[in-house]
Amino acid sequence: MRYTQSQIRELLSISVDALRTWRDAIPALALHKGHAPSFTPGDVVAMAIVAELVRDFGVRVGTVGDRFDELFKECRGRSWLSLENCVALIDAERFRLVDVNLAGQRSPDASTLYIPCAPIIARLRSLLTAAEVDQVQGHLQFPPTSVAMQPERRGTRA
């Protein structure tokens, strides 16, 4: 499944201007132009991580856009199932996406932001399923009626 820019903005509660700024700063996002659904599930998770870092930690996308580019490259093409078991580690030098079990065994060499993907994916799933529940089919204006089958005509052409 692919997502549009408007779907991602709605899922992540980000403005049009914020997405435009991110697209200018992160080379991987510059590839997504127009309104066609071009974002993969991995892209959505990467953007959710970026949104969380911006909101919770005050990270400026323009200053670390190259590392966010690494994040998108790591997440692209991966399913939510595989990303659920990952942790995003971002330090002053680089970005890494590692298995959650391996992340706890390592001692970081420098100050590192540790962002587990599982809660982000759970939140995205919840938002997507809530959107599906809201779109309940309305009542039909006309009651269903049976339609008689017309006899087949052989040999006649219109």
PDB file of C-alpha atoms in Angstrom:
ATOM      1  CA  MET A   1       0.000   0.000   0.000  1.00  0.00           C
ATOM      2  CA  ARG A   2       1.177   3.517  -0.788  1.00  0.00           C
ATOM      3  CA  TYR A   3       0.197   6.737   0.952  1.00  0.00           C
ATOM      4  CA  THR A   4      -0.354  10.277  -0.323  1.00  0.00           C
ATOM      5  CA  GLN A   5       1.091  13.441   1.185  1.00  0.00           C
ATOM      6  CA  SER A   6      -2.302  14.442   2.563  1.00  0.00           C
ATOM      7  CA  GLN A   7      -2.783  11.040   4.225  1.00  0.00           C
ATOM      8  CA  ILE A   8       0.626  11.341   5.875  1.00  0.00           C
ATOM      9  CA  ARG A   9      -0.047  14.908   7.012  1.00  0.00           C
ATOM     10  CA  GLU A  10      -3.319  13.751   8.551  1.00  0.00           C
ATOM     11  CA  LEU A  11      -1.762  10.689  10.214  1.00  0.00           C
ATOM     12  CA  LEU A  12       1.149  12.638  11.697  1.00  0.00           C
ATOM     13  CA  SER A  13      -0.688  15.923  12.335  1.00  0.00           C
ATOM     14  CA  ILE A  14       1.839  18.009  10.426  1.00  0.00           C
ATOM     15  CA  SER A  15       1.197  21.103   8.354  1.00  0.00           C
ATOM     16  CA  VAL A  16       1.687  21.569   4.630  1.00  0.00           C
ATOM     17  CA  ASP A  17       4.551  23.975   5.384  1.00  0.00           C
ATOM     18  CA  ALA A  18       6.256  21.474   7.692  1.00  0.00           C
ATOM     19  CA  LEU A  19       6.124  18.776   5.026  1.00  0.00           C
ATOM     20  CA  ARG A  20       7.444  21.221   2.437  1.00  0.00           C
ATOM     21  CA  THR A  21      10.354  22.131   4.748  1.00  0.00           C
ATOM     22  CA  TRP A  22      11.115  18.461   5.379  1.00  0.00           C
ATOM     23  CA  ARG A  23      11.073  17.762   1.652  1.00  0.00           C
ATOM     24  CA  ASP A  24      13.614  20.549   1.079  1.00  0.00           C
ATOM     25  CA  ALA A  25      15.909  19.336   3.886  1.00  0.00           C
ATOM     26  CA  ILE A  26      15.714  15.553   3.441  1.00  0.00           C
ATOM     27  CA  PRO A  27      16.863  14.355  -0.003  1.00  0.00           C
ATOM     28  CA  ALA A  28      14.869  11.095   0.252  1.00  0.00           C
ATOM     29  CA  LEU A  29      11.637  13.108   0.556  1.00  0.00           C
ATOM     30  CA  ALA A  30      12.459  15.278  -2.446  1.00  0.00           C
ATOM     31  CA  LEU A  31      11.725  12.238  -4.627  1.00  0.00           C
ATOM     32  CA  HIS A  32       8.042  12.384  -3.634  1.00  0.00           C
ATOM     33  CA  LYS A  33       6.399  15.097  -5.705  1.00  0.00           C
ATOM     34  CA  GLY A  34       2.782  15.570  -6.606  1.00  0.00           C
ATOM     35  CA  HIS A  35      -0.339  14.125  -5.049  1.00  0.00           C
ATOM     36  CA  ALA A  36      -0.004  10.513  -6.162  1.00  0.00           C
ATOM     37  CA  PRO A  37       0.343   7.839  -3.466  1.00  0.00           C
ATOM     38  CA  SER A  38       4.111   7.334  -3.452  1.00  0.00           C
ATOM     39  CA  PHE A  39       5.036   6.870   0.222  1.00  0.00           C
ATOM     40  CA  THR A  40       5.725   3.309   1.383  1.00  0.00           C
ATOM     41  CA  PRO A  41       4.829   2.053   4.875  1.00  0.00           C
ATOM     42  CA  GLY A  42       8.531   2.372   5.745  1.00  0.00           C
ATOM     43  CA  ASP A  43       8.477   6.024   4.644  1.00  0.00           C
ATOM     44  CA  VAL A  44       5.491   6.636   6.930  1.00  0.00           C
ATOM     45  CA  VAL A  45       7.371   5.183   9.915  1.00  0.00           C
ATOM     46  CA  ALA A  46      10.462   7.251   9.069  1.00  0.00           C
ATOM     47  CA  MET A  47       8.327  10.395   8.870  1.00  0.00           C
ATOM     48  CA  ALA A  48       6.665   9.515  12.181  1.00  0.00           C
ATOM     49  CA  ILE A  49      10.119   9.234  13.775  1.00  0.00           C
ATOM     50  CA  VAL A  50      11.050  12.632  12.333  1.00  0.00           C
ATOM     51  CA  ALA A  51       7.778  14.120  13.618  1.00  0.00           C
ATOM     52  CA  GLU A  52       8.422  12.702  17.085  1.00  0.00           C
ATOM     53  CA  LEU A  53      11.958  14.093  17.182  1.00  0.00           C
ATOM     54  CA  VAL A  54      10.722  17.510  16.080  1.00  0.00           C
ATOM     55  CA  ARG A  55       7.829  17.616  18.572  1.00  0.00           C
ATOM     56  CA  ASP A  56       9.370  15.931  21.611  1.00  0.00           C
ATOM     57  CA  PHE A  57      13.025  16.922  21.328  1.00  0.00           C
ATOM     58  CA  GLY A  58      12.901  20.138  19.315  1.00  0.00           C
ATOM     59  CA  VAL A  59      15.194  18.738  16.623  1.00  0.00           C
ATOM     60  CA  ARG A  60      15.510  21.049  13.620  1.00  0.00           C
ATOM     61  CA  VAL A  61      15.131  19.067  10.421  1.00  0.00           C
ATOM     62  CA  GLY A  62      17.372  21.418   8.456  1.00  0.00           C
ATOM     63  CA  THR A  63      20.359  20.783  10.724  1.00  0.00           C
ATOM     64  CA  VAL A  64      20.236  16.979  10.574  1.00  0.00           C
ATOM     65  CA  GLY A  65      18.571  16.378   7.209  1.00  0.00           C
ATOM     66  CA  ASP A  66      21.431  14.189   5.983  1.00  0.00           C
ATOM     67  CA  ARG A  67      20.996  11.797   8.910  1.00  0.00           C
ATOM     68  CA  PHE A  68      17.256  11.713   8.338  1.00  0.00           C
ATOM     69  CA  ASP A  69      18.048  10.774   4.751  1.00  0.00           C
ATOM     70  CA  GLU A  70      19.805   7.687   6.161  1.00  0.00           C
ATOM     71  CA  LEU A  71      16.683   6.947   8.209  1.00  0.00           C
ATOM     72  CA  PHE A  72      14.494   6.925   5.095  1.00  0.00           C
ATOM     73  CA  LYS A  73      16.940   4.693   3.233  1.00  0.00           C
ATOM     74  CA  GLU A  74      16.920   2.210   6.135  1.00  0.00           C
ATOM     75  CA  CYS A  75      13.116   2.169   6.449  1.00  0.00           C
ATOM     76  CA  ARG A  76      12.200   2.171   2.752  1.00  0.00           C
ATOM     77  CA  GLY A  77      10.983  -1.173   1.494  1.00  0.00           C
ATOM     78  CA  ARG A  78      10.522  -2.620   4.982  1.00  0.00           C
ATOM     79  CA  SER A  79       7.190  -3.748   6.355  1.00  0.00           C
ATOM     80  CA  TRP A  80       5.731  -2.546   9.618  1.00  0.00           C
ATOM     81  CA  LEU A  81       6.160  -6.078  10.971  1.00  0.00           C
ATOM     82  CA  SER A  82       9.918  -5.946  10.480  1.00  0.00           C
ATOM     83  CA  LEU A  83      10.178  -2.356  11.726  1.00  0.00           C
ATOM     84  CA  GLU A  84       8.243  -3.141  14.918  1.00  0.00           C
ATOM     85  CA  ASN A  85      11.280  -5.008  16.220  1.00  0.00           C
ATOM     86  CA  CYS A  86      13.638  -2.110  15.500  1.00  0.00           C
ATOM     87  CA  VAL A  87      14.971   0.873  17.365  1.00  0.00           C
ATOM     88  CA  ALA A  88      16.196   4.063  15.729  1.00  0.00           C
ATOM     89  CA  LEU A  89      19.488   5.243  17.220  1.00  0.00           C
ATOM     90  CA  ILE A  90      20.545   8.755  16.303  1.00  0.00           C
ATOM     91  CA  ASP A  91      23.788  10.279  17.524  1.00  0.00           C
ATOM     92  CA  ALA A  92      25.854  13.288  16.482  1.00  0.00           C
ATOM     93  CA  GLU A  93      27.488  11.393  13.623  1.00  0.00           C
ATOM     94  CA  ARG A  94      24.930   9.042  12.120  1.00  0.00           C
ATOM     95  CA  PHE A  95      21.679   7.155  12.199  1.00  0.00           C
ATOM     96  CA  ARG A  96      21.262   3.422  12.771  1.00  0.00           C
ATOM     97  CA  LEU A  97      18.243   1.166  12.699  1.00  0.00           C
ATOM     98  CA  VAL A  98      18.957  -1.886  14.845  1.00  0.00           C
ATOM     99  CA  ASP A  99      17.074  -4.839  16.285  1.00  0.00           C
ATOM    100  CA  VAL A 100      15.524  -3.996  19.656  1.00  0.00           C
ATOM    101  CA  ASN A 101      17.368  -6.903  21.331  1.00  0.00           C
ATOM    102  CA  LEU A 102      20.752  -5.723  20.046  1.00  0.00           C
ATOM    103  CA  ALA A 103      20.150  -2.099  21.031  1.00  0.00           C
ATOM    104  CA  GLY A 104      20.055  -2.964  24.733  1.00  0.00           C
ATOM    105  CA  GLN A 105      23.307  -4.918  24.571  1.00  0.00           C
ATOM    106  CA  ARG A 106      25.365  -2.063  23.137  1.00  0.00           C
ATOM    107  CA  SER A 107      26.760   0.746  25.204  1.00  0.00           C
ATOM    108  CA  PRO A 108      26.707   3.935  23.150  1.00  0.00           C
ATOM    109  CA  ASP A 109      29.975   5.711  22.416  1.00  0.00           C
ATOM    110  CA  ALA A 110      28.273   9.115  22.458  1.00  0.00           C
ATOM    111  CA  SER A 111      24.973  10.728  23.403  1.00  0.00           C
ATOM    112  CA  THR A 112      22.315   8.823  21.512  1.00  0.00           C
ATOM    113  CA  LEU A 113      18.601   9.291  20.952  1.00  0.00           C
ATOM    114  CA  TYR A 114      16.829   5.924  21.277  1.00  0.00           C
ATOM    115  CA  ILE A 115      13.468   5.752  19.499  1.00  0.00           C
ATOM    116  CA  PRO A 116      11.597   2.429  19.563  1.00  0.00           C
ATOM    117  CA  CYS A 117       9.504   1.862  16.435  1.00  0.00           C
ATOM    118  CA  ALA A 118       6.864  -0.411  18.026  1.00  0.00           C
ATOM    119  CA  PRO A 119       4.874   2.354  19.799  1.00  0.00           C
ATOM    120  CA  ILE A 120       4.999   4.521  16.681  1.00  0.00           C
ATOM    121  CA  ILE A 121       3.654   1.695  14.511  1.00  0.00           C
ATOM    122  CA  ALA A 122       0.964   0.857  17.085  1.00  0.00           C
ATOM    123  CA  ARG A 123      -0.154   4.501  17.027  1.00  0.00           C
ATOM    124  CA  LEU A 124      -0.205   4.553  13.201  1.00  0.00           C
ATOM    125  CA  ARG A 125      -2.254   1.334  13.087  1.00  0.00           C
ATOM    126  CA  SER A 126      -4.692   2.738  15.607  1.00  0.00           C
ATOM    127  CA  LEU A 127      -5.141   5.932  13.578  1.00  0.00           C
ATOM    128  CA  LEU A 128      -5.630   3.992  10.343  1.00  0.00           C
ATOM    129  CA  THR A 129      -8.203   1.605  11.815  1.00  0.00           C
ATOM    130  CA  ALA A 130     -10.049   4.504  13.478  1.00  0.00           C
ATOM    131  CA  ALA A 131     -10.311   6.172  10.064  1.00  0.00           C
ATOM    132  CA  GLU A 132     -11.821   2.989   8.614  1.00  0.00           C
ATOM    133  CA  VAL A 133     -14.458   2.796  11.364  1.00  0.00           C
ATOM    134  CA  ASP A 134     -15.509   6.411  10.733  1.00  0.00           C
ATOM    135  CA  GLN A 135     -16.256   5.695   7.087  1.00  0.00           C
ATOM    136  CA  VAL A 136     -19.401   3.662   7.667  1.00  0.00           C
ATOM    137  CA  GLN A 137     -21.681   3.289   4.670  1.00  0.00           C
ATOM    138  CA  GLY A 138     -24.780   5.435   4.861  1.00  0.00           C
ATOM    139  CA  HIS A 139     -28.343   4.276   4.298  1.00  0.00           C
ATOM    140  CA  LEU A 140     -29.422   3.532   0.757  1.00  0.00           C
ATOM    141  CA  GLN A 141     -31.925   6.044  -0.601  1.00  0.00           C
ATOM    142  CA  PHE A 142     -33.841   3.377  -2.485  1.00  0.00           C
ATOM    143  CA  PRO A 143     -34.690  -0.084  -1.218  1.00  0.00           C
ATOM    144  CA  PRO A 144     -33.106  -3.024  -3.035  1.00  0.00           C
ATOM    145  CA  THR A 145     -35.339  -4.536  -5.729  1.00  0.00           C
ATOM    146  CA  SER A 146     -35.025  -7.618  -7.862  1.00  0.00           C
ATOM    147  CA  VAL A 147     -34.367  -7.220 -11.553  1.00  0.00           C
ATOM    148  CA  ALA A 148     -35.914  -9.701 -13.962  1.00  0.00           C
ATOM    149  CA  MET A 149     -33.517 -11.387 -16.327  1.00  0.00           C
ATOM    150  CA  GLN A 150     -34.098 -10.502 -19.970  1.00  0.00           C
ATOM    151  CA  PRO A 151     -34.342 -13.447 -22.358  1.00  0.00           C
ATOM    152  CA  GLU A 152     -31.301 -13.886 -24.554  1.00  0.00           C
ATOM    153  CA  ARG A 153     -31.704 -12.956 -28.170  1.00  0.00           C
ATOM    154  CA  ARG A 154     -29.795 -15.079 -30.572  1.00  0.00           C
ATOM    155  CA  GLY A 155     -28.749 -14.002 -33.997  1.00  0.00           C
ATOM    156  CA  THR A 156     -29.819 -10.377 -33.693  1.00  0.00           C
ATOM    157  CA  ARG A 157     -27.370  -7.567 -33.769  1.00  0.00           C
ATOM    158  CA  ALA A 158     -27.858  -3.988 -32.974  1.00  0.00           C
TER     159      ALA A 158
END
